[in-house]
Structure formats: structure tokens, C-alpha cells
Tab-separated table of C-alpha atoms and ligand atoms in Angstrom:
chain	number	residue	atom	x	y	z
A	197	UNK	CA	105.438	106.622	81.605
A	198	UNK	CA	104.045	103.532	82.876
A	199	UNK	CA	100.909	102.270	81.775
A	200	UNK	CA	98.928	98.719	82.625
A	201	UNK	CA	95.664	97.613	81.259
A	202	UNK	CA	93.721	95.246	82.485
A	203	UNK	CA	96.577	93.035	82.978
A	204	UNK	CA	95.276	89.290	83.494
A	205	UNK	CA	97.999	86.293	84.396
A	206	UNK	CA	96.159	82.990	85.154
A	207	UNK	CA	98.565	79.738	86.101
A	208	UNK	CA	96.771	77.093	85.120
A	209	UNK	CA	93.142	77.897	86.994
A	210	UNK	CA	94.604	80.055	89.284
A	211	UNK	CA	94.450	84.009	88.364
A	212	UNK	CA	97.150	85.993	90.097
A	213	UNK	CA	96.732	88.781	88.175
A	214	UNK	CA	93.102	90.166	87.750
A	215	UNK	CA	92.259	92.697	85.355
A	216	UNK	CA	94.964	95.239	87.026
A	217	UNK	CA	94.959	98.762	85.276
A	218	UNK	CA	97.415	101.487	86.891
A	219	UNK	CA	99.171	104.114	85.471
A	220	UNK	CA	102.697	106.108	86.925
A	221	UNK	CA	103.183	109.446	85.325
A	222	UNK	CA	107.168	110.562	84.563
A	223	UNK	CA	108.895	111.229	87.631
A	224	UNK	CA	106.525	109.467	90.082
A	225	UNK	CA	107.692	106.849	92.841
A	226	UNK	CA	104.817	104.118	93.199
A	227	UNK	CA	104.828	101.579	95.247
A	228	UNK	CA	103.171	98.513	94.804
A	229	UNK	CA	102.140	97.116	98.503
A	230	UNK	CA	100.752	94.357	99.513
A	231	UNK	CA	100.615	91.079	101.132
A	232	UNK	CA	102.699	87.771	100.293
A	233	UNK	CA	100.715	86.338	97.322
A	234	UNK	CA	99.056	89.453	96.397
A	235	UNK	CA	100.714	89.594	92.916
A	236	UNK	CA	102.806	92.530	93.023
A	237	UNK	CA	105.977	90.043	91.610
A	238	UNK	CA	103.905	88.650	88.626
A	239	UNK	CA	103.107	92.507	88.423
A	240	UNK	CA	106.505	93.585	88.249
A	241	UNK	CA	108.032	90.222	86.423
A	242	UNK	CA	105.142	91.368	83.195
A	243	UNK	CA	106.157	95.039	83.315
A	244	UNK	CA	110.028	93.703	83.243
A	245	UNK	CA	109.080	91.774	80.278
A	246	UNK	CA	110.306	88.433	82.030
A	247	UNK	CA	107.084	86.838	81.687
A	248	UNK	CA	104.149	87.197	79.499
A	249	UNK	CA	100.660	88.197	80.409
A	250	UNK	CA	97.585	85.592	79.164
A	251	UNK	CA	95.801	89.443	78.769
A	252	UNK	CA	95.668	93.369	78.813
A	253	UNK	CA	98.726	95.861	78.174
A	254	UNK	CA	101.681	97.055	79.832
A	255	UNK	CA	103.684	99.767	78.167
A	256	UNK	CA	106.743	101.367	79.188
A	257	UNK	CA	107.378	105.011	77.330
A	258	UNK	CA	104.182	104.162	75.154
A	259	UNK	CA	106.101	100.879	73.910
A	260	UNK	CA	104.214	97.797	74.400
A	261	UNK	CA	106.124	95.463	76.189
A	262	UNK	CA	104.855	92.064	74.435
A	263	UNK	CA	105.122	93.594	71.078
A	264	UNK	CA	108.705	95.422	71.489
A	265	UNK	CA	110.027	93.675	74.699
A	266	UNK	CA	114.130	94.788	73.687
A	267	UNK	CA	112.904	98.444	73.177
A	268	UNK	CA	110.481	98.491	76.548
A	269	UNK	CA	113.597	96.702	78.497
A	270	UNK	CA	116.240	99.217	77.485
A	271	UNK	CA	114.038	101.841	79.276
A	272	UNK	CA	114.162	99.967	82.272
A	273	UNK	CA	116.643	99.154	85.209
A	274	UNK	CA	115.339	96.371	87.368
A	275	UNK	CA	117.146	95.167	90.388
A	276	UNK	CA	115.188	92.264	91.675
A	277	UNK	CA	114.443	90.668	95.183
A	278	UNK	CA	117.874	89.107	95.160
A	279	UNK	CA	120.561	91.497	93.177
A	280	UNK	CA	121.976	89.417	90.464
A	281	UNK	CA	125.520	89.794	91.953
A	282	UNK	CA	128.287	88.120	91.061
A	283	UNK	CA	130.280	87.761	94.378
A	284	UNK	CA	133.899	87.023	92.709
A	285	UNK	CA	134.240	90.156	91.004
A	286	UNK	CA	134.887	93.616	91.695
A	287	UNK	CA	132.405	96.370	92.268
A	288	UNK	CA	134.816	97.630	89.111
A	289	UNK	CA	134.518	94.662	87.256
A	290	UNK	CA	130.813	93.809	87.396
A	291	UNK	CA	129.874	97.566	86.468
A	292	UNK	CA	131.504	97.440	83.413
A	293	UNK	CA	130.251	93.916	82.591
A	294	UNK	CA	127.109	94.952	82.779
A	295	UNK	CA	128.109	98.204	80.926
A	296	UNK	CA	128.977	95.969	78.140
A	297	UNK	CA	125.683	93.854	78.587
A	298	UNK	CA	123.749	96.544	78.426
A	299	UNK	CA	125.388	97.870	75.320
A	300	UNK	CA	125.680	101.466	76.938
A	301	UNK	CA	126.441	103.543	74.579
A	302	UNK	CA	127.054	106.431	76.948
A	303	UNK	CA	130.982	107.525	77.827
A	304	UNK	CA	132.209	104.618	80.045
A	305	UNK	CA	134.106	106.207	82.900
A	306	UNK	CA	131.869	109.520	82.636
A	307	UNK	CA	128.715	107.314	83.285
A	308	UNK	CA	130.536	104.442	85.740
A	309	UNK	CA	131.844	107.493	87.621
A	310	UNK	CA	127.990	109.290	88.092
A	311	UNK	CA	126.522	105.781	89.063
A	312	UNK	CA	128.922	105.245	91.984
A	313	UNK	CA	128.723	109.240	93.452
A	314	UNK	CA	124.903	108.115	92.925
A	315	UNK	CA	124.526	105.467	95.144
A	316	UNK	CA	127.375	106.730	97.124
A	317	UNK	CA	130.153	102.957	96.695
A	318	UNK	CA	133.428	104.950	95.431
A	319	UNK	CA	135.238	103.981	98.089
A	320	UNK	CA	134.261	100.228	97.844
A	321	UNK	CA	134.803	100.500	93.779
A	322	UNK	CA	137.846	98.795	93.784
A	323	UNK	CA	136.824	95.805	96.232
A	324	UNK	CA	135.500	92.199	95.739
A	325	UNK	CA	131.558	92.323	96.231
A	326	UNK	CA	131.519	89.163	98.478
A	327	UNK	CA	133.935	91.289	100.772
A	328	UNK	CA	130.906	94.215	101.121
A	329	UNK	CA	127.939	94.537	103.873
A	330	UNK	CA	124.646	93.393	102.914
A	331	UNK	CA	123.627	97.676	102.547
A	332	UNK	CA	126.818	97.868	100.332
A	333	UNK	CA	125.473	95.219	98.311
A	334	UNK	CA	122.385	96.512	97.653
A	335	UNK	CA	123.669	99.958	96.809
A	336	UNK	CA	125.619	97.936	93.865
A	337	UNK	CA	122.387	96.008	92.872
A	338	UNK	CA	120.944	99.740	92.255
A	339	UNK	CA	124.236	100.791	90.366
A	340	UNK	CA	123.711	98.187	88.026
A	341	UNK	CA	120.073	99.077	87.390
A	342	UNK	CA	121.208	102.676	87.100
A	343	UNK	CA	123.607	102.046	83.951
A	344	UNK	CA	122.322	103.260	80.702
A	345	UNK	CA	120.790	105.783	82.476
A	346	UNK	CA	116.972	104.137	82.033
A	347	UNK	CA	113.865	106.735	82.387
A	348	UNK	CA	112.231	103.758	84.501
A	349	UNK	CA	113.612	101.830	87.416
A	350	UNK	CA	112.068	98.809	88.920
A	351	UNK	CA	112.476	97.969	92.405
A	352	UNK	CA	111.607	94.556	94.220
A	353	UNK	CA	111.410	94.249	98.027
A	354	UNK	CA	114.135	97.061	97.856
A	355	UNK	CA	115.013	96.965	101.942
A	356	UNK	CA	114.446	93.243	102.910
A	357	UNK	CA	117.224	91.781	105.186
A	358	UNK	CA	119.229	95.520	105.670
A	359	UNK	CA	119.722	96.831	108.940
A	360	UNK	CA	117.317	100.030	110.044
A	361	UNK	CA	120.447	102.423	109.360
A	362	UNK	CA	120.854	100.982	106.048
A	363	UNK	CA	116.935	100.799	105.460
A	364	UNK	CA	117.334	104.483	105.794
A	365	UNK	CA	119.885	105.007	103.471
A	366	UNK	CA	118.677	103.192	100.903
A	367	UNK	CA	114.996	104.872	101.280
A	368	UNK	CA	116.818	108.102	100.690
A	369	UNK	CA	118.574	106.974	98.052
A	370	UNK	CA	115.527	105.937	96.065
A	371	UNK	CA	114.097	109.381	96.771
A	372	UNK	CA	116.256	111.219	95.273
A	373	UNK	CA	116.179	108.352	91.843
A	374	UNK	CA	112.590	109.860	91.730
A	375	UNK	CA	113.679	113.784	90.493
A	376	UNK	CA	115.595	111.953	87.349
A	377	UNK	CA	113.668	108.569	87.075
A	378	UNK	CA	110.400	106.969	87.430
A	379	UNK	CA	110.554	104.837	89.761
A	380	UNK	CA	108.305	101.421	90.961
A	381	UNK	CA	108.795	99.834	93.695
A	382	UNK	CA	107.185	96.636	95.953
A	383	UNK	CA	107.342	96.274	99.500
A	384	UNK	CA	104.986	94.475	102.466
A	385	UNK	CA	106.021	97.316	104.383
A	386	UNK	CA	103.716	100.428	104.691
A	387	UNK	CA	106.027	102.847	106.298
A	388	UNK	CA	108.243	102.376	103.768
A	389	UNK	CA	105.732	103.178	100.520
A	390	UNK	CA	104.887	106.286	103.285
A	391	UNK	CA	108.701	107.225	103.618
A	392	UNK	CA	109.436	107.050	100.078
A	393	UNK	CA	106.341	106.946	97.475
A	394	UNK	CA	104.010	109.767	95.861
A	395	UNK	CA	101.498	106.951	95.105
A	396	UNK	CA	100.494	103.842	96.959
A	397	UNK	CA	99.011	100.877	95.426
A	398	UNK	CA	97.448	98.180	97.447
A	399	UNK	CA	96.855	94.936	96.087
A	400	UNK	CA	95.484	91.755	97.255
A	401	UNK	CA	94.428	88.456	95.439
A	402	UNK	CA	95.840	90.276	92.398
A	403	UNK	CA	92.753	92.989	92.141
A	404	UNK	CA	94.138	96.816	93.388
A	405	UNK	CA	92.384	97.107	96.273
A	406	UNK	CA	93.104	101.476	96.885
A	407	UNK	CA	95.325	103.203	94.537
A	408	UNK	CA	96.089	106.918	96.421
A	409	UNK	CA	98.457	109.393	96.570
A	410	UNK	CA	100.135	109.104	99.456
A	411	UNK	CA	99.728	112.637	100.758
A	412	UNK	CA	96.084	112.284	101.060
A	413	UNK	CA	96.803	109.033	103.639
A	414	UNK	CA	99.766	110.821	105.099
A	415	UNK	CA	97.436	113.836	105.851
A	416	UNK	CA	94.501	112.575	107.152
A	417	UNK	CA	96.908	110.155	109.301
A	418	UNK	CA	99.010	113.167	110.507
A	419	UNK	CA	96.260	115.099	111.779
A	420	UNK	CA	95.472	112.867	114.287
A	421	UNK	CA	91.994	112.583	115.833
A	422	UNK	CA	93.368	110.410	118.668
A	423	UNK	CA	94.509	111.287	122.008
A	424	UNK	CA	95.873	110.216	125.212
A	425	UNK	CA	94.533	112.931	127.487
A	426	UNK	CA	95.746	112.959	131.541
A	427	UNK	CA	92.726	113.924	133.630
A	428	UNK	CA	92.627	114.416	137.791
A	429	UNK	CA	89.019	113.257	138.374
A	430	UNK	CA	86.740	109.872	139.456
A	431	UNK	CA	87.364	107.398	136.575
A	432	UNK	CA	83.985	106.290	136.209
A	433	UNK	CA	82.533	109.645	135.967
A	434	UNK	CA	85.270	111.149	133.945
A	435	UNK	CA	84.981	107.939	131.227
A	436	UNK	CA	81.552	108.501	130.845
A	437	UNK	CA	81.840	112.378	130.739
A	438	UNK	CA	83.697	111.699	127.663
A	439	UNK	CA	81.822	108.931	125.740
A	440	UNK	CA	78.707	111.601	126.158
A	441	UNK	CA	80.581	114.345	124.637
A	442	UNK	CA	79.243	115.227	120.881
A	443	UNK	CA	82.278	114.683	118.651
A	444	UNK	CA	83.884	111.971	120.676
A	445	UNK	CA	83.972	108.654	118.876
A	446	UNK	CA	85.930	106.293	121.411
A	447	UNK	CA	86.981	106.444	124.577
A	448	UNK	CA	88.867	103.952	126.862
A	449	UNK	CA	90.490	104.077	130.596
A	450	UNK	CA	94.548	103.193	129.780
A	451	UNK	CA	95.992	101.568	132.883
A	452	UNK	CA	98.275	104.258	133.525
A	453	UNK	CA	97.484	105.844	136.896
A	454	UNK	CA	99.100	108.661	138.736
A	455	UNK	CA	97.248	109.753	142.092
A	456	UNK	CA	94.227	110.625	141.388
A	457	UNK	CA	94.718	111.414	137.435
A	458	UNK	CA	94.437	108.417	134.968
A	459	UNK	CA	95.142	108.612	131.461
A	460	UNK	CA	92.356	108.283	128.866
A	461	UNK	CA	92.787	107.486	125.381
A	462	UNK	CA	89.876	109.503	123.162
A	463	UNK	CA	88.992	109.632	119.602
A	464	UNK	CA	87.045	111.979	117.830
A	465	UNK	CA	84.816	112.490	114.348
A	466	UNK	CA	86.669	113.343	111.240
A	467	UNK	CA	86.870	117.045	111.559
A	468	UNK	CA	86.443	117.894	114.661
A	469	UNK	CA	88.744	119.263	116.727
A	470	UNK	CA	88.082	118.461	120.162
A	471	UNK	CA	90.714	119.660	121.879
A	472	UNK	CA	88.820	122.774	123.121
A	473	UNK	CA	85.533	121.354	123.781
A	474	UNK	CA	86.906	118.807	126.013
A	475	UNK	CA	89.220	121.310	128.240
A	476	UNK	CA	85.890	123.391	128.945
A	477	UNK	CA	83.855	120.407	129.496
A	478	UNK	CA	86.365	119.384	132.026
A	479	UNK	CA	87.152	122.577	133.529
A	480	UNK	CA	83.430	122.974	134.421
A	481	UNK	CA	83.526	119.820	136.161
A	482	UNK	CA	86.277	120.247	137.980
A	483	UNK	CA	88.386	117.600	136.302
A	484	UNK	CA	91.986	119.122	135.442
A	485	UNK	CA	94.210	118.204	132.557
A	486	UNK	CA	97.502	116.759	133.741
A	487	UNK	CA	98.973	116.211	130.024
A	488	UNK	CA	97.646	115.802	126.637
A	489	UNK	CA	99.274	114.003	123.523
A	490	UNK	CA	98.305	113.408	120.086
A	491	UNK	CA	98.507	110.079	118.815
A	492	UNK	CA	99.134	108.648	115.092
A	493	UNK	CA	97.155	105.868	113.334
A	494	UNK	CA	98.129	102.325	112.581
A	495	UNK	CA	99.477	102.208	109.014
A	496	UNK	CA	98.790	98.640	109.430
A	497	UNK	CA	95.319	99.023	110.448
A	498	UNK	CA	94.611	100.864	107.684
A	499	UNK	CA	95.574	98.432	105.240
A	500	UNK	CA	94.503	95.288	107.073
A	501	UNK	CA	90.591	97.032	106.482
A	502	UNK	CA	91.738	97.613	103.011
A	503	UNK	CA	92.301	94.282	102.541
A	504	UNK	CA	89.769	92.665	104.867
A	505	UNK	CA	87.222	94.893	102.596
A	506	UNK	CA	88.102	93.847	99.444
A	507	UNK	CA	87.611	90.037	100.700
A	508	UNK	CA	84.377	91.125	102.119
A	509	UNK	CA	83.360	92.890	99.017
A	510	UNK	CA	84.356	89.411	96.977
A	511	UNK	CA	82.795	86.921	99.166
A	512	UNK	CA	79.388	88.675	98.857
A	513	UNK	CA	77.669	88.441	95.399
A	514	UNK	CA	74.405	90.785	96.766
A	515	UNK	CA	76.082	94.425	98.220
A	516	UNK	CA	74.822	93.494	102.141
A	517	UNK	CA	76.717	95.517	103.767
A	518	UNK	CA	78.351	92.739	106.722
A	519	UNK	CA	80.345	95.427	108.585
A	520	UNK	CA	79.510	95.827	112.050
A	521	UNK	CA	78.284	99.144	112.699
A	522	UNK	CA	79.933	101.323	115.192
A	523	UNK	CA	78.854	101.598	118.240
A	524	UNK	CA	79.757	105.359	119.838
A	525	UNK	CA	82.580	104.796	122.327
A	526	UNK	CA	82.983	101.139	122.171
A	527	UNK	CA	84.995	100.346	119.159
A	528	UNK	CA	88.889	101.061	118.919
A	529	UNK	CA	90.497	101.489	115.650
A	530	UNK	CA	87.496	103.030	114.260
A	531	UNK	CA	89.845	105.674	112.657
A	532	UNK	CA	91.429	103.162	110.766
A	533	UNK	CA	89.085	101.531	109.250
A	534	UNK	CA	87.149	104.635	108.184
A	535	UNK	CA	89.877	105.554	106.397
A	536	UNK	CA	90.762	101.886	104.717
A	537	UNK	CA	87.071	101.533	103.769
A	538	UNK	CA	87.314	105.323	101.935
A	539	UNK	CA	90.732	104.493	100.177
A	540	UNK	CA	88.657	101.121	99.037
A	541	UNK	CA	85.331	102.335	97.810
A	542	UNK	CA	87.506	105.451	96.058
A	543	UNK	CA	89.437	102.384	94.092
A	544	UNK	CA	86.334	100.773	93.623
A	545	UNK	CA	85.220	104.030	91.891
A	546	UNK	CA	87.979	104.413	89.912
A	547	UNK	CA	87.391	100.798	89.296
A	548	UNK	CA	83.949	101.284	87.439
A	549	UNK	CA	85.217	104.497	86.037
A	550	UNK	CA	87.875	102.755	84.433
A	551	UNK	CA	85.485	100.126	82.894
A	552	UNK	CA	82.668	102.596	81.573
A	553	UNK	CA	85.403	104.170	79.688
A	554	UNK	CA	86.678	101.082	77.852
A	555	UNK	CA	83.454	100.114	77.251
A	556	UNK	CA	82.919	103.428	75.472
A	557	UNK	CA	85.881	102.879	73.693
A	558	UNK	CA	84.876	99.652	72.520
A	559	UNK	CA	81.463	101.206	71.090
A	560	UNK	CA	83.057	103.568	68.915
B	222	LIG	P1	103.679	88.534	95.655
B	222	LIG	O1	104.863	88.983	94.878
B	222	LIG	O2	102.689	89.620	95.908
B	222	LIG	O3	104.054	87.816	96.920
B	222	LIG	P2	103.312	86.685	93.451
B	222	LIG	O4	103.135	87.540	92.257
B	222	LIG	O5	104.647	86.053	93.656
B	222	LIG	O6	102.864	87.467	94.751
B	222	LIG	O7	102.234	85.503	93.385
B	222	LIG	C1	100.857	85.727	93.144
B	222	LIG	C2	100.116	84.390	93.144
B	222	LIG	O8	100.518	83.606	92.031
B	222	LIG	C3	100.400	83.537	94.373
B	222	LIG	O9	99.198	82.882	94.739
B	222	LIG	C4	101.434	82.560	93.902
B	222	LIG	O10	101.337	81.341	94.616
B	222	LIG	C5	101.042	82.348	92.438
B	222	LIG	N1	102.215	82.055	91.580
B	222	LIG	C6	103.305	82.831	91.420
B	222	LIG	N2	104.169	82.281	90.535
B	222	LIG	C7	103.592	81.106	90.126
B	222	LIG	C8	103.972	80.070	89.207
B	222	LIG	N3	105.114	80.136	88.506
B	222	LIG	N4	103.126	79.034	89.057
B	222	LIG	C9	101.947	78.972	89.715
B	222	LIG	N5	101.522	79.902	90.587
B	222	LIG	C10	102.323	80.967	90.801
């Protein structure tokens, strides 16, 4: 529904768009993440059609968006960082304006009606928008991308500045645009592409740094190979008990004490379950569990190696690899940055993939 190829804006000298190629199939939710600068706006300002590209192809619905910008636009509903609200009217009143500007030519009421059960604002319909909350608002800033009823909807920093009830609200709301619409999306926020999309797409210094579906991260982040494990025993001893065990990757004293137990935090390999291994280990030694739980990863971690890799991978013109190597037991966050360096090197793959193939294309 949504494809970019090698997309290239320079301003002036500076590229903030570099060779970006991504594709959204019909009824996915992407989200573009990323940090402040990364490009995702310039991104999403080309695929709107507000600006042009100085190279590559965006296409909405298999229309090109620099050759046919009115037909790639009426397949789009955009609602941008700051809803183009105007604060005097009604929710009533600006619906139908835009209605008009839209030149819907879908039955008025019929369609006005469906927005507002929608995004839930029938019972604000008939009130001045400068009178509404700053969630009410927003709900309105998605009506008016919903009119016309547009197979694609564009969504920029959808959640900045609501409260965490309305962030929730509006999350689900977006879900639930994703059975009927395609939807994009950018955010800084990586629980929110989590909560909401079926792709991620990380970009920094306008390159896509991982592009994943975000069941694969979700996965490997739910099954959790990190504990904080109670244990009755001598701290020194029990520490090093577990930084010898095979399949244990890190292992740190937390300050937490209660009598004689302390509470350890342990990771372990991907794949192993250690949960068993350590409560015989233990058990032999005499060392009883007081309480075990299973810890999640740091979304942010995860993305902070994504990013920090692709930097890496930029500043070095020979492939030395200038990652510290792991040392067993001694390095926190390991987890995290296996992961973020996978989700890189499978973009990078997809990367040179992506390139062989045009350049076959170009040969025929
Ligand atoms: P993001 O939306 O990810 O925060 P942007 O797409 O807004 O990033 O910006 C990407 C880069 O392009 C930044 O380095 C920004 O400073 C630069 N940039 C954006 N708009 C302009 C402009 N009109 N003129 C010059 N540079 C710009």
C-alpha cells in the first residue's frame, strides 16, 4: 500500500533522508521510531506529498506521489504533530468544513455520524473545540483525517502532550484504524510502536537502522532471560556459584538484603532456560530459594545499541569490529544489546538485499 524507494532529501549539504526504502502492506500499522533529527518528519512530510524528494519513489496505492500528488493525497488522512484545529468553531462545524475541503463525496451525515462513533466525540459534537481537553482534541484531529474514508492514514507524534489515560485511549483507538486502514505512524517512544504497531522502523541520521516486525522483538523480549532470584546463602560464595554456572551470562549482588538471603539479579544465554539448573545447583549446596521473578528488557536499551551500532558501523570505513567483547558475568545489559545488534545486522541484510536487486533490475 505504501511503498518508498530509495528516498534521498538533501538541504543544502545536509542529507536527512538517505536512500530510505520501506514498504507497509494493506492493513499494517508501522511505526516510524526514532530519535529527534532522525528524519522520520521529512519521511512522513514526502509520503504526504508536502514536500518533494531531491530522489527515489514514494507511492501510495501504486500512485506516485511526485507524479500524481492530488490522486496519492486523496488516499491519505494525515493529522500532523499539531492538529490543524481551528479553535473557534464547533467540533460540528470544522467536520463539515473539512467535509467540503475534502470534496467527500460520501453521504454527509451517514459518514460525519461513523467518524464521531469512531473516535468516540458525539457527545462533544456540538461544542466549541477550544472548550475540549487536550485528548478530546486529538480525537478530533483523527476525525478529520478519517473523512473521506482514506485507505492510508498518517500519524505524527500521535500521543505527545496527552495524559497516560488519554495516551491509552488514543493507542487503542489507532488499533482498531489498523483492521480498516493502513496506518503510519512516528513516535520517540518505543512502548508505544510496541503497544500499537505490527512493524517497527528505526531510523537514525535518516538511514533505517532495523526494520522488524514487532512480534519478533516483543517475543524474544517477553521471554525473559533475566532474573531476580532470592537466595539464603554466603554472598560471596553464592555470587560466584552463579557466574560459574554454564548458561549464566551475568550476574550481580542487588542491595536488597533480608537475613541471611540477598537478592541476585542473573542473566542467562539465549535459549536456555535456567530456571532448573540453578534450583539443583543450589539445592545441592545448601543455598535455598526465597523468591524468584522474571524480569523484562529495556526497550530503550535495545534501541540505544541500535542506534549506537549504526554510528559505529558509519564511523568505520574498514568492518573492525570496535565492540567490546563480553566478558561472562561482568557486563549488564548484555541482553539488550544482543538483540539491537541482531535487529541491525538483519536491516543491514535487507539493506544489501535490497540493493543487489535494483542493481539487477538496472541490468536488464
Ligand atoms: P525528526 O522528525 O526525526 O525529528 P526531521 O525530519 O525533522 O527529523 O529532520 C531531519 C534532519 O533534517 C534534521 O537534522 C533537521 O535539522 C534537518 N531539517 C529538517 N527540516 C529542515 C529544513 N527545512 N532545512 C534544513 N534542514 C532541515
Amino acid at each position: 500500500m505504501i511503498k518508498i524507494e530509495h528516498l534521498v532529501k538533501n538541504y543544502g549539504a545536509h542529507c536527512a533522508v538517505d536512500d530510505v526504502s520501506f514498504e507497509v502492506k494493506s492493513g499494517e500499522i508501522v511505526g516510524l521510531l526514532g530519535p529527534n533529527g532522525a528524519g522520520k518528519s521529512t519521511t512522513m512530510n514526502i509520503l504526504t506529498g508536502y514536500l518533494s524528494s531531491t530522489s527515489g519513489k514514494a507511492e501510495i496505492d501504486g500512485i506516485d506521489i511526485l507524479r500524481n500528488p492530488l490522486g496519492a493525497k486523496r488516499l491519505i488522512g494525515y493529522l500532523p504533530e499539531q492538529p490543524p484545529l481551528y479553535l473557534d468553531m464547533t467540533v460540528k462545524e470544522y467536520l463539515n468544513f473539512n467535509f467540503d475541503l475534502k470534496r467527500c463525496k460520501l453521504d454527509r451525515q451517514q459518514h460525519l455520524d461513523e467518524v464521531c462513533e469512531t473516535v468516540k466525540i458525539k457527545d462533544v459534537y456540538n461544542k466549541v473545540i477550544r472548550t475540549l481537553s487536550k485528548g478530546y482534541r486529538q480525537r478530533v484531529g483523527i476525525a478529520q483525517a478519517l473523512i473521506g474514508k482514506p485507505k492510508v492514514i498518517i500519524f505524527d507524534e500521535p500521543t505527545v502532550g496527552l495524559d497516560p489515560k488519554q495516551i491509552i485511549e488514543i493507542r487503542n483507538l489507532i488499533r482498531g484504524l489498523g483492521k480498516e486502514h493502513t496506518v503510519i505512524l512516528s513516535t520517540h517512544i518505543l512502548q508505544e510502536v510496541q503497544a500499537v504497531c505490527d512493524r517497527i522502523v528505526i531510523i537514525n541520521k535518516g538511514k533505517i537502522v532495523a526494520n522488524e516486525k514487532t512480534e519478533n522483538i516483543s517475543n524474544v523480549v517477553a521471554n525473559s532471560r533475566r532474573f531476580n532470584i532470592k537466595i539464603s546463602g554466603p554472598q560471596k560464595d553464592v555470587l560466584s556459584a552463579l557466574r560459574n554456572l554454564q548458561g549464566i551470562t551475568y550476574a550481580e549482588v542487588l542491595a536488597e538484603r533480608d537475613g541471611d538471603a540477598y537478592t541476585y539479579m542473573v542473566e542467562s544465554e539465549f535459549g536456555v532456560d535456567i530456571r532448573k539448573k540453578l534450583f539443583f545447583m543450589l539445592a545441592e549446596r545448601g543455598w535455598p530459594i526465597l523468591g524468584m521473578e522474571a524480569l523484562g528488557m529495556s526497550l530503550e536499551d535495545i534501541f540505544i545499541t541500535v542506534v549506537d551500532k549504526s554510528e559505529e558501523s558509519k564511523s568505520l570505513s574498514d568492518a573492525q569490529p570496535r565492540t567490546k567483547r563480553r566478558v561472562r558475568g561482568q557486563e549488564r545489559g548484555a541482553l539488550e544489546r544482543e538483540l539491537g545488534e541482531s535487529l541491525f545486522e538483519n536491516a543491514q541484510r535487507q539493506r544489501e538485499t535490497d540493493a543487489l536487486h535494483t542493481e539487477a533490475q538496472d541490468d536488464e
